[in-house]
Structures are given as C-alpha cells and as structure tokens.
Coordinates of C-alpha atoms in Angstrom, one line a residue:
A1 CA 44.4 -62.3 -197.9
K2 CA 46.1 -64.8 -200.3
A3 CA 48.7 -62.3 -201.4
S4 CA 49.8 -61.5 -197.8
R5 CA 49.2 -65.2 -196.7
V6 CA 46.9 -64.2 -193.8
A7 CA 43.3 -64.9 -193.0
S8 CA 40.8 -62.1 -193.4
I9 CA 37.2 -61.4 -192.4
I10 CA 35.0 -58.3 -191.7
T11 CA 32.7 -58.5 -188.7
D12 CA 30.2 -56.2 -187.0
T13 CA 31.3 -54.5 -183.8
D14 CA 30.3 -57.5 -181.7
G15 CA 32.4 -59.9 -183.8
R16 CA 29.7 -61.5 -185.9
P17 CA 30.8 -62.1 -189.5
I18 CA 29.7 -59.8 -192.3
T19 CA 31.8 -61.3 -195.0
K20 CA 32.8 -64.8 -195.7
P21 CA 36.1 -65.8 -194.2
S22 CA 39.0 -65.6 -196.6
N23 CA 42.1 -67.9 -196.4
F24 CA 41.2 -69.2 -192.9
C25 CA 43.4 -71.9 -191.6
R26 CA 42.0 -75.3 -190.8
L27 CA 42.9 -74.9 -187.1
C28 CA 40.6 -71.9 -186.7
I29 CA 37.7 -72.8 -189.0
D30 CA 37.5 -76.6 -188.7
I31 CA 38.6 -77.2 -185.2
I32 CA 38.4 -74.2 -182.8
R33 CA 35.3 -72.6 -184.3
K34 CA 33.5 -76.0 -184.5
T35 CA 33.3 -76.0 -180.7
E36 CA 30.7 -73.8 -179.0
K37 CA 33.2 -72.3 -176.5
G38 CA 35.9 -71.8 -179.2
L39 CA 33.4 -70.0 -181.5
N40 CA 32.2 -67.7 -178.7
N41 CA 35.8 -66.9 -177.7
C42 CA 36.7 -66.2 -181.4
M43 CA 33.8 -63.7 -181.7
Y44 CA 34.8 -62.0 -178.5
S45 CA 38.4 -61.8 -179.6
D46 CA 37.3 -60.3 -183.0
A47 CA 35.3 -57.6 -181.2
V48 CA 38.3 -56.7 -179.0
L49 CA 40.7 -56.7 -182.0
G50 CA 38.5 -54.4 -184.0
K51 CA 37.8 -51.8 -181.2
G52 CA 38.0 -48.2 -182.3
N53 CA 41.6 -47.0 -182.7
P54 CA 42.2 -44.1 -185.1
H55 CA 46.0 -44.2 -184.6
G56 CA 46.9 -47.6 -185.9
P57 CA 46.0 -51.3 -186.1
T58 CA 45.6 -53.6 -183.0
M59 CA 47.9 -56.6 -183.0
Q60 CA 47.9 -59.3 -180.4
P61 CA 47.5 -63.1 -179.9
C62 CA 44.0 -64.3 -180.6
L63 CA 42.0 -64.8 -177.4
S64 CA 40.8 -68.1 -178.7
G65 CA 43.8 -70.3 -179.6
G66 CA 46.7 -67.9 -179.4
L67 CA 47.6 -67.4 -183.1
W68 CA 48.6 -63.8 -184.0
D69 CA 45.8 -61.6 -185.2
G70 CA 45.5 -57.9 -186.2
G71 CA 42.5 -55.7 -186.5
A72 CA 41.3 -52.3 -187.7
S73 CA 38.0 -50.5 -187.1
I74 CA 35.9 -49.3 -190.0
M75 CA 34.2 -46.0 -189.2
V76 CA 31.5 -43.9 -190.8
G77 CA 32.2 -40.4 -189.6
D78 CA 32.5 -40.9 -185.8
K79 CA 30.4 -44.1 -185.8
H80 CA 32.2 -47.5 -185.5
V81 CA 30.3 -49.8 -187.8
A82 CA 32.6 -52.8 -188.5
N83 CA 35.9 -54.5 -187.8
W84 CA 38.4 -55.7 -190.4
L85 CA 40.4 -58.6 -189.0
I86 CA 43.4 -60.5 -190.3
G87 CA 45.9 -63.0 -189.0
Q88 CA 46.0 -66.7 -188.0
V89 CA 49.8 -66.8 -188.2
R90 CA 52.4 -68.4 -186.0
N91 CA 55.7 -67.1 -184.8
D92 CA 58.4 -68.2 -182.3
E93 CA 56.5 -66.7 -179.3
Q94 CA 53.6 -69.3 -179.4
D95 CA 53.4 -71.6 -176.4
V96 CA 52.4 -74.9 -177.9
E97 CA 51.7 -76.6 -174.6
G98 CA 49.5 -73.7 -173.6
M99 CA 47.6 -74.0 -176.9
L100 CA 47.1 -77.7 -176.3
G101 CA 45.7 -76.8 -172.9
Y102 CA 43.3 -74.5 -174.6
A103 CA 42.3 -77.4 -177.0
R104 CA 41.3 -79.5 -174.0
E105 CA 39.5 -76.6 -172.4
I106 CA 37.2 -76.1 -175.4
G107 CA 36.8 -79.8 -176.1
A108 CA 38.8 -80.1 -179.3
D109 CA 40.7 -83.2 -180.3
E110 CA 44.4 -82.7 -179.3
E111 CA 45.8 -84.7 -182.2
D112 CA 43.7 -82.9 -184.7
F113 CA 44.6 -79.6 -183.0
L114 CA 48.4 -80.3 -183.3
S115 CA 48.1 -81.5 -186.9
A116 CA 46.2 -78.4 -187.9
L117 CA 48.6 -76.1 -185.9
A118 CA 51.5 -77.5 -188.0
E119 CA 49.8 -76.3 -191.1
V120 CA 49.5 -72.7 -189.9
N121 CA 51.6 -70.1 -191.8
I122 CA 54.7 -68.9 -190.0
M123 CA 55.5 -65.2 -190.2
S124 CA 58.0 -63.0 -188.4
T125 CA 56.6 -60.3 -186.0
D126 CA 58.0 -57.5 -188.1
Q127 CA 56.5 -58.9 -191.3
F128 CA 53.1 -59.3 -189.6
K129 CA 53.3 -55.7 -188.3
N130 CA 53.8 -54.5 -191.9
V131 CA 50.7 -56.5 -193.1
C132 CA 48.7 -55.0 -190.2
Q133 CA 49.7 -51.5 -191.1
A134 CA 48.6 -52.1 -194.7
L135 CA 45.3 -53.4 -193.3
F136 CA 44.9 -50.2 -191.3
I137 CA 45.5 -48.0 -194.3
M138 CA 42.9 -49.9 -196.4
A139 CA 40.4 -49.8 -193.5
K140 CA 40.8 -46.0 -193.3
Q141 CA 40.2 -45.7 -197.0
L142 CA 37.1 -47.8 -196.7
S143 CA 35.9 -45.6 -193.8
T144 CA 36.5 -42.5 -196.0
L145 CA 34.5 -44.0 -198.9
A146 CA 31.7 -45.1 -196.6
Y147 CA 31.4 -41.5 -195.2
Q148 CA 31.4 -40.0 -198.6
N149 CA 28.6 -42.4 -199.6
V150 CA 26.6 -41.3 -196.6
L151 CA 27.1 -37.6 -197.4
Q152 CA 26.2 -38.2 -201.0
E153 CA 23.0 -40.0 -200.0
R154 CA 22.1 -37.2 -197.6
T155 CA 22.6 -34.7 -200.4
I156 CA 20.4 -36.7 -202.8
D157 CA 17.7 -37.0 -200.1
E158 CA 17.8 -33.3 -199.3
R159 CA 17.6 -32.4 -203.0
D160 CA 14.6 -34.7 -203.4
V161 CA 12.9 -33.0 -200.3
I162 CA 13.5 -29.6 -201.8
A163 CA 12.2 -30.7 -205.2
D164 CA 9.0 -32.1 -203.6
A165 CA 8.5 -28.9 -201.6
L166 CA 9.0 -26.8 -204.8
R167 CA 6.5 -28.9 -206.7
E168 CA 4.0 -28.5 -203.9
S169 CA 4.5 -24.8 -203.7
E170 CA 4.0 -24.4 -207.4
E171 CA 0.8 -26.4 -207.3
K172 CA -0.6 -24.2 -204.5
S173 CA 0.4 -21.1 -206.5
R174 CA -1.3 -22.4 -209.6
L175 CA -4.5 -23.2 -207.7
I176 CA -4.6 -19.8 -206.2
L177 CA -4.0 -18.0 -209.5
N178 CA -6.6 -20.0 -211.3
S179 CA -9.3 -19.7 -208.7
T180 CA -9.2 -15.9 -208.1
A181 CA -11.3 -13.4 -210.0
E182 CA -8.5 -10.8 -209.8
A183 CA -6.3 -10.4 -212.8
I184 CA -2.7 -11.4 -211.9
Y185 CA 0.3 -11.3 -214.1
G186 CA 4.1 -11.4 -213.8
L187 CA 6.9 -9.6 -215.6
D188 CA 10.6 -10.4 -216.0
P189 CA 13.2 -7.7 -215.3
K190 CA 12.9 -6.5 -218.9
G191 CA 9.2 -6.0 -218.7
N192 CA 8.2 -9.1 -220.6
C193 CA 5.1 -10.9 -219.4
I194 CA 6.1 -14.4 -218.1
F195 CA 2.7 -15.5 -216.7
C196 CA -0.9 -14.5 -216.2
N197 CA -3.9 -16.1 -214.7
P198 CA -7.2 -16.9 -216.5
A199 CA -8.9 -13.8 -215.0
C200 CA -6.2 -11.6 -216.6
L201 CA -6.7 -13.3 -220.0
K202 CA -10.4 -12.8 -219.9
I203 CA -10.2 -9.1 -219.0
L204 CA -7.6 -8.5 -221.7
G205 CA -9.5 -10.6 -224.3
Y206 CA -7.0 -13.3 -224.9
E207 CA -7.8 -17.0 -225.2
S208 CA -4.3 -18.2 -224.1

C-alpha cells in the first residue's frame, strides 16, 4: 500500500473488514467512515468492488465519497471468500461539488471534508489501472495458495482417517487371532513365517 501510494484492506464478501486498513486517507477513515451512513455505504461499495471477476480487477469511483477504488476477489476453488480492495485516490474526473453534496447527505462537516480531500493522493487513471492490475495478479496468487492449503489439509485429513481405519482393522484382526483355538499363521512369498497366533505356538510347542 505504501509503495504504490494507495489504501488497502481485505474484507469478507459483505464488505466487513478482515485486515486492518493500510494507508487509509483521513477523508475516508476519519470523516466518511465516522458517520453511520458513510460507513454503511463504504461497506456496500467494498462488497460491490470485490464481486467475483476472474478476468480482471474492478475499478470505479467509490460509492461512498467518489474517490477511485479498485477491487479483486479472493477465491478458494470456486468459492468467493474475500475481497482485496485498494484505492482512495483522486484524479481530474472527481466532481468536488458533488462530493460536498455527499458530505452534507451523510452529515459530515464540509470544511473538514474539503480539508481532508485536499490531502488525498492524486494519481492518473492509467497509473491507477496498473496498480489495480498488480492487485489482481496478487489476489489470484493468494487464491491459488489458499486452494493448495485446502487440498493439503484434505489430504492430511484423509490420511489420518485411513491410518485410524488401519489401526482399528489391525486391532480387530489381533483380537480374532488371539481368541480362536485354531492354529493360524502367515507366510511371506518366500515361505518365511511372518506371524502366528497363540494357538499355533501352543500346538507347535513354542513359547513365543
């Protein structure tokens, strides 16, 4: 976030934050999000920006304030689990009067709003597109790693289930072999004895 001079946050699919906000501008975190309506609009905007799009990042003005934002979805297999959002930048397309109208609508102080707006980082549309594309590539990598982790966990779980089943089967076999009066023994392919039950030992006259 600091290297690319944008804000960054990861949210769930409804726009609720999962990570702490990074490099957020004062306008968003101290003014817009401090009002109830502004915060609700921010979360809605974050959910819209992070909607599933496997072909590229979403890039549009924020639905709560109008600064430019970008988003990419984080997937685990086919499941959309989170949104990675960046932005809070200005360009020449911003309508300052319209943004002031929004400040009045959510109940923010207009002077504070204007002062904080003047502090917002200015970035060309082309440069912001490049940053959004980098975000999309990193989000895809996160998605791949997350899916690999899920597959690895499933493999470990399946291996544990198989090991438990094998232990249970071996215990049942041992109980059966030890409780029968019939002599039972096993040979390997070369004819070597590899196991025998107590009844077999007794019949053959061995102690062990």
